[in-house]
PDB file of C-alpha atoms in Angstrom:
ATOM      1  CA  MET A  85      35.099 -20.290 125.677  1.00 46.00           C
ATOM      2  CA  ASP A  86      34.626 -21.535 122.040  1.00 61.00           C
ATOM      3  CA  ARG A  87      30.913 -20.255 122.250  1.00 66.00           C
ATOM      4  CA  LYS A  88      32.045 -16.744 123.330  1.00 68.00           C
ATOM      5  CA  ASP A  89      34.670 -16.739 120.354  1.00 66.00           C
ATOM      6  CA  ASP A  90      31.940 -17.649 117.881  1.00 68.00           C
ATOM      7  CA  THR A  91      29.633 -15.086 119.343  1.00 73.00           C
ATOM      8  CA  LYS A  92      32.224 -12.408 118.972  1.00 74.00           C
ATOM      9  CA  LYS A  93      33.176 -13.498 115.440  1.00 75.00           C
ATOM     10  CA  MET A  94      29.509 -13.386 114.430  1.00 74.00           C
ATOM     11  CA  THR A  95      29.137  -9.893 115.914  1.00 78.00           C
ATOM     12  CA  ARG A  96      32.283  -8.729 113.982  1.00 77.00           C
ATOM     13  CA  ASN A  97      30.969 -10.124 110.752  1.00 78.00           C
ATOM     14  CA  ILE A  98      27.453  -8.609 111.389  1.00 85.00           C
ATOM     15  CA  LEU A  99      28.221  -5.049 112.569  1.00 82.00           C
ATOM     16  CA  PRO A 100      29.665  -3.799 109.232  1.00 79.00           C
ATOM     17  CA  TRP A 101      26.332  -4.522 107.568  1.00 83.00           C
ATOM     18  CA  ILE A 102      23.946  -2.929 110.111  1.00 87.00           C
ATOM     19  CA  LEU A 103      24.207   0.706 108.812  1.00 88.00           C
ATOM     20  CA  PRO A 104      24.227  -0.078 104.990  1.00 85.00           C
ATOM     21  CA  VAL A 105      21.118  -2.207 105.507  1.00 87.00           C
ATOM     22  CA  ALA A 106      19.467   0.361 107.584  1.00 90.00           C
ATOM     23  CA  LEU A 107      20.200   2.996 104.983  1.00 89.00           C
ATOM     24  CA  ILE A 108      18.762   0.647 102.166  1.00 86.00           C
ATOM     25  CA  VAL A 109      15.564  -0.002 104.315  1.00 88.00           C
ATOM     26  CA  ILE A 110      14.932   3.852 104.724  1.00 89.00           C
ATOM     27  CA  TRP A 111      15.745   4.380 101.181  1.00 85.00           C
ATOM     28  CA  PHE A 112      12.949   1.871 100.218  1.00 85.00           C
ATOM     29  CA  PHE A 113      10.552   3.623 102.676  1.00 86.00           C
ATOM     30  CA  VAL A 114      11.400   7.023 101.490  1.00 84.00           C
ATOM     31  CA  SER A 115      10.908   6.009  97.728  1.00 81.00           C
ATOM     32  CA  ARG A 116       7.618   4.187  98.414  1.00 79.00           C
ATOM     33  CA  THR A 117       6.093   7.013 100.290  1.00 82.00           C
ATOM     34  CA  ASP A 118       7.130   9.722  97.890  1.00 76.00           C
ATOM     35  CA  ILE A 119       8.571  11.716 100.609  1.00 82.00           C
ATOM     36  CA  ILE A 120      11.398  12.498  98.052  1.00 79.00           C
ATOM     37  CA  PRO A 121      10.257  12.591  94.432  1.00 81.00           C
ATOM     38  CA  GLY A 122      11.342   9.772  92.230  1.00 77.00           C
ATOM     39  CA  TYR A 123      13.180  12.039  89.892  1.00 79.00           C
ATOM     40  CA  LEU A 124      15.334  13.241  92.579  1.00 82.00           C
ATOM     41  CA  LEU A 125      15.932   9.862  94.356  1.00 83.00           C
ATOM     42  CA  PRO A 126      14.981   6.713  92.284  1.00 87.00           C
ATOM     43  CA  ASP A 127      14.044   3.796  94.168  1.00 86.00           C
ATOM     44  CA  PRO A 128      16.623   0.804  94.908  1.00 88.00           C
ATOM     45  CA  ILE A 129      15.099  -1.469  92.418  1.00 90.00           C
ATOM     46  CA  ARG A 130      15.484   1.097  89.597  1.00 90.00           C
ATOM     47  CA  ILE A 131      19.028   1.538  90.711  1.00 91.00           C
ATOM     48  CA  LEU A 132      19.731  -2.248  90.470  1.00 92.00           C
ATOM     49  CA  LYS A 133      18.225  -2.435  87.092  1.00 92.00           C
ATOM     50  CA  THR A 134      20.516   0.577  85.759  1.00 91.00           C
ATOM     51  CA  ALA A 135      23.541  -1.125  87.350  1.00 92.00           C
ATOM     52  CA  SER A 136      22.715  -4.451  85.710  1.00 92.00           C
ATOM     53  CA  LEU A 137      22.353  -2.536  82.307  1.00 90.00           C
ATOM     54  CA  TYR A 138      25.594  -0.774  82.975  1.00 91.00           C
ATOM     55  CA  ILE A 139      27.626  -3.760  83.984  1.00 90.00           C
ATOM     56  CA  PHE A 140      26.280  -6.787  82.183  1.00 88.00           C
ATOM     57  CA  SER A 141      24.380  -5.625  78.931  1.00 84.00           C
ATOM     58  CA  GLU A 142      25.579  -5.667  75.539  1.00 82.00           C
ATOM     59  CA  PRO A 143      27.506  -2.444  74.683  1.00 79.00           C
ATOM     60  CA  GLY A 144      25.714  -0.244  72.308  1.00 73.00           C
ATOM     61  CA  SER A 145      22.170  -1.324  73.333  1.00 71.00           C
ATOM     62  CA  SER A 146      21.641   1.963  75.200  1.00 75.00           C
ATOM     63  CA  PRO A 147      23.887   4.791  76.198  1.00 79.00           C
ATOM     64  CA  TYR A 148      25.586   3.189  79.092  1.00 83.00           C
ATOM     65  CA  ALA A 149      25.071  -0.401  78.412  1.00 85.00           C
ATOM     66  CA  GLY A 150      28.178  -2.745  79.103  1.00 85.00           C
ATOM     67  CA  ARG A 151      30.436   0.216  79.785  1.00 89.00           C
ATOM     68  CA  PHE A 152      31.577  -0.643  83.281  1.00 91.00           C
ATOM     69  CA  ILE A 153      34.481  -2.812  82.494  1.00 92.00           C
ATOM     70  CA  HIS A 154      36.111  -0.197  80.022  1.00 92.00           C
ATOM     71  CA  ASP A 155      35.269   2.637  82.461  1.00 92.00           C
ATOM     72  CA  ALA A 156      36.590   1.015  85.599  1.00 93.00           C
ATOM     73  CA  ALA A 157      39.638  -0.034  83.911  1.00 93.00           C
ATOM     74  CA  ALA A 158      40.386   3.488  82.624  1.00 91.00           C
ATOM     75  CA  SER A 159      39.701   4.884  86.155  1.00 92.00           C
ATOM     76  CA  MET A 160      41.966   2.393  87.963  1.00 93.00           C
ATOM     77  CA  ILE A 161      44.917   3.036  85.541  1.00 93.00           C
ATOM     78  CA  ARG A 162      44.509   6.755  86.444  1.00 93.00           C
ATOM     79  CA  VAL A 163      44.340   6.091  90.063  1.00 94.00           C
ATOM     80  CA  SER A 164      47.201   3.590  90.191  1.00 94.00           C
ATOM     81  CA  LEU A 165      49.681   5.904  88.328  1.00 95.00           C
ATOM     82  CA  GLY A 166      48.716   8.977  90.429  1.00 94.00           C
ATOM     83  CA  PHE A 167      48.846   6.939  93.631  1.00 95.00           C
ATOM     84  CA  LEU A 168      52.305   5.313  92.649  1.00 95.00           C
ATOM     85  CA  ILE A 169      53.753   8.710  91.930  1.00 96.00           C
ATOM     86  CA  ALA A 170      52.551   9.996  95.296  1.00 96.00           C
ATOM     87  CA  THR A 171      53.967   6.953  97.131  1.00 95.00           C
ATOM     88  CA  LEU A 172      57.350   7.038  95.351  1.00 95.00           C
ATOM     89  CA  LEU A 173      57.668  10.677  96.384  1.00 94.00           C
ATOM     90  CA  GLY A 174      55.886  10.993  99.567  1.00 93.00           C
ATOM     91  CA  LEU A 175      57.248   7.928 101.459  1.00 92.00           C
ATOM     92  CA  PRO A 176      61.075   8.687 101.113  1.00 90.00           C
ATOM     93  CA  LEU A 177      60.616  12.277 101.522  1.00 92.00           C
ATOM     94  CA  GLY A 178      58.301  11.744 104.625  1.00 91.00           C
ATOM     95  CA  ILE A 179      60.716   9.332 106.173  1.00 88.00           C
ATOM     96  CA  LEU A 180      63.805  11.622 105.668  1.00 87.00           C
ATOM     97  CA  SER A 181      61.808  14.485 106.923  1.00 90.00           C
ATOM     98  CA  GLY A 182      60.845  12.642 110.086  1.00 85.00           C
ATOM     99  CA  ARG A 183      64.453  11.530 110.884  1.00 79.00           C
ATOM    100  CA  VAL A 184      66.488  14.455 109.587  1.00 81.00           C
ATOM    101  CA  ALA A 185      65.848  17.830 111.097  1.00 84.00           C
ATOM    102  CA  GLU A 186      67.498  19.775 108.145  1.00 87.00           C
ATOM    103  CA  VAL A 187      65.241  17.849 105.704  1.00 86.00           C
ATOM    104  CA  ASN A 188      62.275  18.630 107.719  1.00 86.00           C
ATOM    105  CA  SER A 189      63.080  22.294 107.891  1.00 87.00           C
ATOM    106  CA  PHE A 190      63.820  22.428 104.091  1.00 88.00           C
ATOM    107  CA  PHE A 191      60.573  20.839 103.188  1.00 86.00           C
ATOM    108  CA  ASN A 192      58.070  21.607 106.059  1.00 85.00           C
ATOM    109  CA  THR A 193      56.975  25.203 105.160  1.00 86.00           C
ATOM    110  CA  PHE A 194      56.907  24.570 101.419  1.00 88.00           C
ATOM    111  CA  ILE A 195      54.688  21.306 101.685  1.00 88.00           C
ATOM    112  CA  ASN A 196      52.244  22.808 104.204  1.00 86.00           C
ATOM    113  CA  GLY A 197      51.849  25.920 102.102  1.00 87.00           C
ATOM    114  CA  LEU A 198      51.043  23.831  99.260  1.00 86.00           C
ATOM    115  CA  ARG A 199      48.724  21.489 101.416  1.00 87.00           C
ATOM    116  CA  ALA A 200      46.717  24.623 102.380  1.00 86.00           C
ATOM    117  CA  ILE A 201      45.678  25.168  98.703  1.00 85.00           C
ATOM    118  CA  PRO A 202      42.316  23.684  97.893  1.00 83.00           C
ATOM    119  CA  GLY A 203      42.593  20.841  95.624  1.00 78.00           C
ATOM    120  CA  ILE A 204      40.104  21.933  93.200  1.00 81.00           C
ATOM    121  CA  THR A 205      41.991  25.181  92.516  1.00 85.00           C
ATOM    122  CA  TRP A 206      44.765  23.027  90.861  1.00 86.00           C
ATOM    123  CA  LEU A 207      42.189  21.858  88.199  1.00 85.00           C
ATOM    124  CA  PRO A 208      42.286  25.031  85.950  1.00 86.00           C
ATOM    125  CA  LEU A 209      46.141  25.255  85.981  1.00 88.00           C
ATOM    126  CA  ALA A 210      46.417  21.451  85.373  1.00 87.00           C
ATOM    127  CA  MET A 211      44.312  21.784  82.221  1.00 87.00           C
ATOM    128  CA  VAL A 212      46.418  24.431  80.998  1.00 89.00           C
ATOM    129  CA  TRP A 213      49.673  22.482  81.707  1.00 88.00           C
ATOM    130  CA  PHE A 214      48.372  19.019  80.555  1.00 86.00           C
ATOM    131  CA  GLY A 215      45.024  19.529  78.700  1.00 82.00           C
ATOM    132  CA  ILE A 216      42.138  17.313  79.054  1.00 78.00           C
ATOM    133  CA  GLY A 217      42.857  13.696  79.496  1.00 78.00           C
ATOM    134  CA  VAL A 218      44.864  11.270  81.530  1.00 84.00           C
ATOM    135  CA  ARG A 219      47.742  13.478  82.371  1.00 88.00           C
ATOM    136  CA  THR A 220      45.563  16.085  84.101  1.00 88.00           C
ATOM    137  CA  THR A 221      43.721  13.252  86.167  1.00 90.00           C
ATOM    138  CA  VAL A 222      47.008  11.691  87.164  1.00 91.00           C
ATOM    139  CA  PHE A 223      48.533  15.047  88.365  1.00 92.00           C
ATOM    140  CA  LEU A 224      45.508  15.691  90.442  1.00 91.00           C
ATOM    141  CA  VAL A 225      45.578  12.422  92.074  1.00 92.00           C
ATOM    142  CA  ALA A 226      49.215  12.419  92.676  1.00 93.00           C
ATOM    143  CA  MET A 227      49.000  15.866  94.168  1.00 92.00           C
ATOM    144  CA  ALA A 228      46.140  15.009  96.606  1.00 92.00           C
ATOM    145  CA  ALA A 229      47.526  11.582  97.754  1.00 94.00           C
ATOM    146  CA  PHE A 230      51.131  12.936  98.294  1.00 94.00           C
ATOM    147  CA  PHE A 231      50.198  14.915 101.338  1.00 93.00           C
ATOM    148  CA  PRO A 232      48.762  12.202 103.661  1.00 94.00           C
ATOM    149  CA  ILE A 233      51.451   9.804 102.674  1.00 95.00           C
ATOM    150  CA  TYR A 234      54.117  12.311 103.335  1.00 94.00           C
ATOM    151  CA  LEU A 235      52.727  13.466 106.679  1.00 93.00           C
ATOM    152  CA  ASN A 236      52.090  10.249 108.047  1.00 93.00           C
ATOM    153  CA  ALA A 237      55.472   8.694 107.005  1.00 92.00           C
ATOM    154  CA  ALA A 238      57.164  11.763 108.682  1.00 91.00           C
ATOM    155  CA  ALA A 239      55.097  11.257 111.665  1.00 90.00           C
ATOM    156  CA  GLY A 240      55.944   7.509 111.925  1.00 87.00           C
ATOM    157  CA  ALA A 241      59.509   8.016 111.434  1.00 84.00           C
ATOM    158  CA  ARG A 242      59.673  10.811 114.035  1.00 84.00           C
ATOM    159  CA  GLN A 243      58.214   8.647 116.834  1.00 82.00           C
ATOM    160  CA  ILE A 244      60.838   5.920 116.452  1.00 74.00           C
ATOM    161  CA  ASN A 245      62.842   5.549 119.649  1.00 67.00           C
ATOM    162  CA  PRO A 246      66.534   6.538 118.654  1.00 64.00           C
ATOM    163  CA  LEU A 247      67.737   3.911 121.096  1.00 61.00           C
ATOM    164  CA  LEU A 248      66.446   1.224 118.828  1.00 58.00           C
ATOM    165  CA  LEU A 249      68.346   2.389 115.895  1.00 58.00           C
ATOM    166  CA  ARG A 250      71.602   2.736 118.147  1.00 59.00           C
ATOM    167  CA  ALA A 251      71.014  -0.845 119.442  1.00 57.00           C
ATOM    168  CA  GLY A 252      70.879  -2.034 115.799  1.00 55.00           C
ATOM    169  CA  ALA A 253      73.995  -0.102 114.855  1.00 55.00           C
ATOM    170  CA  MET A 254      75.733  -1.668 117.903  1.00 56.00           C
ATOM    171  CA  MET A 255      74.795  -5.150 116.622  1.00 54.00           C
ATOM    172  CA  GLY A 256      76.396  -4.456 113.229  1.00 54.00           C
ATOM    173  CA  VAL A 257      73.187  -3.523 111.467  1.00 54.00           C
ATOM    174  CA  GLY A 258      73.884  -0.874 108.794  1.00 54.00           C
ATOM    175  CA  ARG A 259      71.753   2.075 107.899  1.00 54.00           C
ATOM    176  CA  VAL A 260      70.011   0.367 104.954  1.00 52.00           C
ATOM    177  CA  ARG A 261      69.143  -2.819 106.728  1.00 54.00           C
ATOM    178  CA  GLY A 262      68.366  -0.767 109.861  1.00 53.00           C
ATOM    179  CA  SER A 263      65.832   1.278 107.963  1.00 57.00           C
ATOM    180  CA  TYR A 264      64.100  -1.842 106.866  1.00 57.00           C
ATOM    181  CA  ALA A 265      64.455  -3.880 110.074  1.00 58.00           C
ATOM    182  CA  VAL A 266      63.846  -1.155 112.621  1.00 65.00           C
ATOM    183  CA  LEU A 267      62.607   2.093 111.093  1.00 72.00           C
ATOM    184  CA  LEU A 268      59.851   0.593 108.730  1.00 75.00           C
ATOM    185  CA  PRO A 269      58.217  -1.809 111.158  1.00 75.00           C
ATOM    186  CA  GLY A 270      58.112   0.965 113.914  1.00 76.00           C
ATOM    187  CA  ALA A 271      56.605   3.466 111.416  1.00 81.00           C
ATOM    188  CA  MET A 272      54.243   0.923 109.782  1.00 85.00           C
ATOM    189  CA  PRO A 273      51.121   1.938 111.432  1.00 87.00           C
ATOM    190  CA  HIS A 274      51.584   5.340 110.204  1.00 90.00           C
ATOM    191  CA  ILE A 275      52.677   4.509 106.890  1.00 91.00           C
ATOM    192  CA  MET A 276      49.702   2.223 106.394  1.00 92.00           C
ATOM    193  CA  THR A 277      47.253   4.852 107.558  1.00 92.00           C
ATOM    194  CA  GLY A 278      48.887   7.442 105.167  1.00 93.00           C
ATOM    195  CA  LEU A 279      48.840   5.001 102.256  1.00 94.00           C
ATOM    196  CA  ARG A 280      45.241   4.185 102.915  1.00 94.00           C
ATOM    197  CA  LEU A 281      44.172   7.791 103.343  1.00 94.00           C
ATOM    198  CA  GLY A 282      46.131   8.773 100.133  1.00 94.00           C
ATOM    199  CA  LEU A 283      44.306   6.054  98.272  1.00 94.00           C
ATOM    200  CA  GLY A 284      40.933   7.217  99.279  1.00 92.00           C
ATOM    201  CA  ILE A 285      41.627  10.686  98.368  1.00 93.00           C
ATOM    202  CA  SER A 286      42.798   9.469  95.072  1.00 93.00           C
ATOM    203  CA  TRP A 287      39.389   8.185  94.183  1.00 91.00           C
ATOM    204  CA  ALA A 288      37.930  11.595  95.171  1.00 88.00           C
ATOM    205  CA  TYR A 289      40.360  13.508  92.933  1.00 90.00           C
ATOM    206  CA  LEU A 290      39.986  11.023  90.149  1.00 89.00           C
ATOM    207  CA  VAL A 291      36.354  11.934  89.753  1.00 86.00           C
ATOM    208  CA  LEU A 292      37.371  15.553  89.834  1.00 85.00           C
ATOM    209  CA  GLY A 293      39.878  14.923  86.938  1.00 85.00           C
ATOM    210  CA  GLU A 294      37.263  13.022  84.972  1.00 85.00           C
ATOM    211  CA  LEU A 295      34.617  15.737  85.217  1.00 78.00           C
ATOM    212  CA  THR A 296      36.841  17.721  82.883  1.00 75.00           C
ATOM    213  CA  GLY A 297      35.424  15.949  79.773  1.00 71.00           C
ATOM    214  CA  VAL A 298      37.384  12.756  79.395  1.00 79.00           C
ATOM    215  CA  PRO A 299      35.651  10.174  77.274  1.00 81.00           C
ATOM    216  CA  ASN A 300      35.634   7.299  79.722  1.00 87.00           C
ATOM    217  CA  GLY A 301      35.912   6.533  83.403  1.00 88.00           C
ATOM    218  CA  LEU A 302      33.636   6.260  86.304  1.00 90.00           C
ATOM    219  CA  GLY A 303      33.643   9.850  86.823  1.00 87.00           C
ATOM    220  CA  ALA A 304      33.020  10.555  83.280  1.00 88.00           C
ATOM    221  CA  VAL A 305      29.971   8.525  83.488  1.00 91.00           C
ATOM    222  CA  ILE A 306      28.561  10.509  86.293  1.00 89.00           C
ATOM    223  CA  MET A 307      29.298  13.895  84.437  1.00 86.00           C
ATOM    224  CA  ASP A 308      27.500  12.533  81.351  1.00 87.00           C
ATOM    225  CA  ALA A 309      24.573  11.418  83.425  1.00 87.00           C
ATOM    226  CA  ARG A 310      24.372  14.809  85.132  1.00 85.00           C
ATOM    227  CA  MET A 311      24.300  16.564  81.662  1.00 85.00           C
ATOM    228  CA  ILE A 312      21.166  14.475  80.630  1.00 84.00           C
ATOM    229  CA  GLY A 313      19.540  14.448  84.139  1.00 83.00           C
ATOM    230  CA  GLN A 314      19.733  10.606  84.598  1.00 88.00           C
ATOM    231  CA  ILE A 315      19.912  10.507  88.482  1.00 90.00           C
ATOM    232  CA  ASP A 316      19.827   6.762  88.520  1.00 90.00           C
ATOM    233  CA  MET A 317      23.080   6.500  86.619  1.00 92.00           C
ATOM    234  CA  ILE A 318      24.795   9.188  88.800  1.00 92.00           C
ATOM    235  CA  ILE A 319      23.823   7.056  91.983  1.00 92.00           C
ATOM    236  CA  VAL A 320      24.969   3.782  90.220  1.00 93.00           C
ATOM    237  CA  GLY A 321      28.385   5.469  89.440  1.00 92.00           C
ATOM    238  CA  MET A 322      28.606   6.606  93.090  1.00 92.00           C
ATOM    239  CA  ILE A 323      27.956   3.043  94.196  1.00 92.00           C
ATOM    240  CA  LEU A 324      30.536   1.493  92.018  1.00 93.00           C
ATOM    241  CA  ILE A 325      33.172   3.998  92.793  1.00 93.00           C
ATOM    242  CA  ALA A 326      32.562   3.157  96.561  1.00 91.00           C
ATOM    243  CA  ILE A 327      32.811  -0.523  95.940  1.00 92.00           C
ATOM    244  CA  VAL A 328      36.004  -0.317  93.566  1.00 93.00           C
ATOM    245  CA  GLY A 329      37.593   2.059  96.155  1.00 92.00           C
ATOM    246  CA  LYS A 330      37.007  -0.433  98.971  1.00 92.00           C
ATOM    247  CA  LEU A 331      38.293  -3.402  96.855  1.00 93.00           C
ATOM    248  CA  SER A 332      41.566  -1.349  96.115  1.00 94.00           C
ATOM    249  CA  ASP A 333      41.985  -0.488  99.843  1.00 92.00           C
ATOM    250  CA  ALA A 334      41.678  -4.291 100.667  1.00 92.00           C
ATOM    251  CA  PHE A 335      44.197  -4.927  97.836  1.00 93.00           C
ATOM    252  CA  LEU A 336      46.646  -2.369  99.169  1.00 92.00           C
ATOM    253  CA  ILE A 337      46.426  -3.964 102.746  1.00 91.00           C
ATOM    254  CA  ALA A 338      47.089  -7.353 101.309  1.00 91.00           C
ATOM    255  CA  VAL A 339      50.104  -6.116  99.298  1.00 90.00           C
ATOM    256  CA  LEU A 340      51.544  -4.510 102.447  1.00 88.00           C
ATOM    257  CA  LYS A 341      51.070  -7.652 104.582  1.00 87.00           C
ATOM    258  CA  ILE A 342      52.666  -9.802 101.928  1.00 87.00           C
ATOM    259  CA  SER A 343      55.600  -7.412 101.619  1.00 81.00           C
ATOM    260  CA  PHE A 344      56.220  -6.581 105.357  1.00 75.00           C
ATOM    261  CA  LYS A 345      56.029  -8.765 108.497  1.00 74.00           C
ATOM    262  CA  SER A 346      55.214  -5.686 110.539  1.00 69.00           C
ATOM    263  CA  ALA A 347      52.096  -5.083 108.562  1.00 70.00           C
ATOM    264  CA  ARG A 348      50.797  -8.583 109.110  1.00 69.00           C
ATOM    265  CA  ARG A 349      50.707  -7.763 112.896  1.00 69.00           C
ATOM    266  CA  MET A 350      48.179  -5.067 112.449  1.00 67.00           C
ATOM    267  CA  PRO A 351      44.540  -5.806 112.309  1.00 63.00           C
TER     268      PRO A 351
END
């Protein structure tokens, strides 16, 4: 039995790495055989050198040397602010909409109409309203993250069995305590899904906001590299955004599991 458990655990640890490793091997093969020219797709070794320069080198020794910490911090602040605004608005409105029919009728048409507008079309208006900088990026991130958070919170609250809430009320559980003890645990799978989707979309719209000409940030580096045709730096920026986004997702899950017992029961 222990051997089977060890095998399953080993399989779970190996599986996530199979596809990335396979893609890197294919990447090496393609770059070595010149199927795709190097100026379009630099080889992985060149990407590693560029990443090392960007992350570890002394600032000022080259255009992108040593900028990573400063750029990552700027991007994380923008994502955090936008995601926080989206969460503070989306979670309570979504839960209310899921439980109160009148609230759902009031918000549903308006929010779904806004959701149908492509996110990129908000960029010109945001630049007029807020100018180029942090506020435009935070607005875009908050706007994009709000919808999955709201919709999933509403869906989670809507599927709670009313008998559970009534049983809690019969046992003397008030509305506030009932919301925390019954409603949130029951809706937690949907809430976690919405928050994780919202955070992932936040990183996508962060790049959109930073492509407008802000001086720092991971998206700004990608834009600068595109202007001078430095493909290796573009790829490094994309990889680092993926890594930082993955770490932020893991941090979000950890915070939820620390804060809510119902989240700890989820895989």
